[in-house]
Amino acid sequence: MAIYKYSTHLHQYSGQNEGEFDKIYEPGSRSAWSGIYRCIVCGHEAVHTIDKSLPPQNHHVHKSGHGKIQWKLVVSDSPPPS
């Protein structure tokens, strides 16, 4: 789970594109925002920038029966302009 020390450095986003935090991405795909992405299956986190693909399927290994990696945005920098 992402952690932080100073809550003054973060704020809850409720902007026009807040649905970006609800999208689920496949390994190796591209997302619209940079930030910390979390595998919704196992909780592993990875930093992602929009000029790169999200980590591939072989980035980390799930236990047998847990299914494939699926990424979801947890924390982002400032969202891209609309």
GROMACS .gro file of C-alpha atoms in nm:
model
   82
    1MET     CA    1   0.000   0.000   0.000
    2ALA     CA    2   0.130   0.346  -0.084
    3ILE     CA    3   0.232   0.542   0.224
    4TYR     CA    4   0.309   0.905   0.298
    5LYS     CA    5   0.433   1.111   0.590
    6TYR     CA    6   0.283   1.456   0.532
    7SER     CA    7  -0.082   1.478   0.438
    8THR     CA    8  -0.024   1.839   0.333
    9HIS     CA    9   0.153   1.704   0.021
   10LEU     CA   10  -0.152   1.513  -0.101
   11HIS     CA   11  -0.511   1.597  -0.172
   12GLN     CA   12  -0.812   1.393  -0.272
   13TYR     CA   13  -0.889   1.441  -0.638
   14SER     CA   14  -1.246   1.503  -0.744
   15GLY     CA   15  -1.183   1.647  -1.087
   16GLN     CA   16  -1.351   1.591  -1.418
   17ASN     CA   17  -1.146   1.279  -1.499
   18GLU     CA   18  -1.176   1.109  -1.161
   19GLY     CA   19  -1.284   0.789  -1.338
   20GLU     CA   20  -0.916   0.732  -1.419
   21PHE     CA   21  -0.878   0.599  -1.064
   22ASP     CA   22  -1.143   0.334  -1.139
   23LYS     CA   23  -0.996   0.196  -1.461
   24ILE     CA   24  -0.818  -0.137  -1.464
   25TYR     CA   25  -0.524  -0.185  -1.701
   26GLU     CA   26  -0.371  -0.497  -1.848
   27PRO     CA   27   0.004  -0.559  -1.813
   28GLY     CA   28   0.210  -0.379  -2.077
   29SER     CA   29  -0.071  -0.139  -2.169
   30ARG     CA   30  -0.049   0.240  -2.161
   31SER     CA   31  -0.245   0.464  -1.928
   32ALA     CA   32  -0.332   0.830  -1.945
   33TRP     CA   33  -0.176   0.933  -1.612
   34SER     CA   34   0.160   0.891  -1.441
   35GLY     CA   35   0.162   0.765  -1.085
   36ILE     CA   36   0.172   0.466  -0.857
   37TYR     CA   37  -0.024   0.169  -0.986
   38ARG     CA   38  -0.128  -0.126  -0.771
   39CYS     CA   39  -0.198  -0.481  -0.883
   40ILE     CA   40  -0.557  -0.537  -0.770
   41VAL     CA   41  -0.490  -0.909  -0.734
   42CYS     CA   42  -0.183  -0.916  -0.505
   43GLY     CA   43  -0.123  -0.554  -0.397
   44HIS     CA   44   0.221  -0.516  -0.560
   45GLU     CA   45   0.283  -0.152  -0.661
   46ALA     CA   46   0.486   0.005  -0.939
   47VAL     CA   47   0.568   0.360  -1.047
   48HIS     CA   48   0.453   0.439  -1.399
   49THR     CA   49   0.507   0.737  -1.631
   50ILE     CA   50   0.286   0.809  -1.929
   51ASP     CA   51   0.575   0.781  -2.176
   52LYS     CA   52   0.618   0.411  -2.084
   53SER     CA   53   0.401   0.100  -2.079
   54LEU     CA   54   0.278  -0.040  -1.750
   55PRO     CA   55   0.489  -0.333  -1.625
   56PRO     CA   56   0.442  -0.655  -1.826
   57GLN     CA   57   0.288  -0.984  -1.712
   58ASN     CA   58   0.631  -1.117  -1.609
   59HIS     CA   59   0.697  -0.813  -1.384
   60HIS     CA   60   0.611  -1.018  -1.078
   61VAL     CA   61   0.465  -1.364  -1.022
   62HIS     CA   62   0.133  -1.441  -0.857
   63LYS     CA   63   0.073  -1.752  -0.651
   64SER     CA   64  -0.097  -2.032  -0.836
   65GLY     CA   65  -0.468  -1.963  -0.888
   66HIS     CA   66  -0.451  -1.589  -0.821
   67GLY     CA   67  -0.497  -1.489  -1.184
   68LYS     CA   68  -0.320  -1.237  -1.402
   69ILE     CA   69  -0.175  -0.900  -1.311
   70GLN     CA   70  -0.421  -0.610  -1.331
   71TRP     CA   71  -0.310  -0.252  -1.262
   72LYS     CA   72  -0.514   0.029  -1.104
   73LEU     CA   73  -0.407   0.389  -1.033
   74VAL     CA   74  -0.359   0.463  -0.661
   75VAL     CA   75  -0.169   0.795  -0.649
   76SER     CA   76  -0.098   1.034  -0.935
   77ASP     CA   77   0.088   1.354  -1.000
   78SER     CA   78  -0.116   1.644  -1.133
   79PRO     CA   79  -0.363   1.512  -1.391
   80PRO     CA   80  -0.309   1.597  -1.757
   81PRO     CA   81  -0.499   1.902  -1.881
   82SER     CA   82  -0.845   1.834  -2.020
   0.00000   0.00000   0.00000
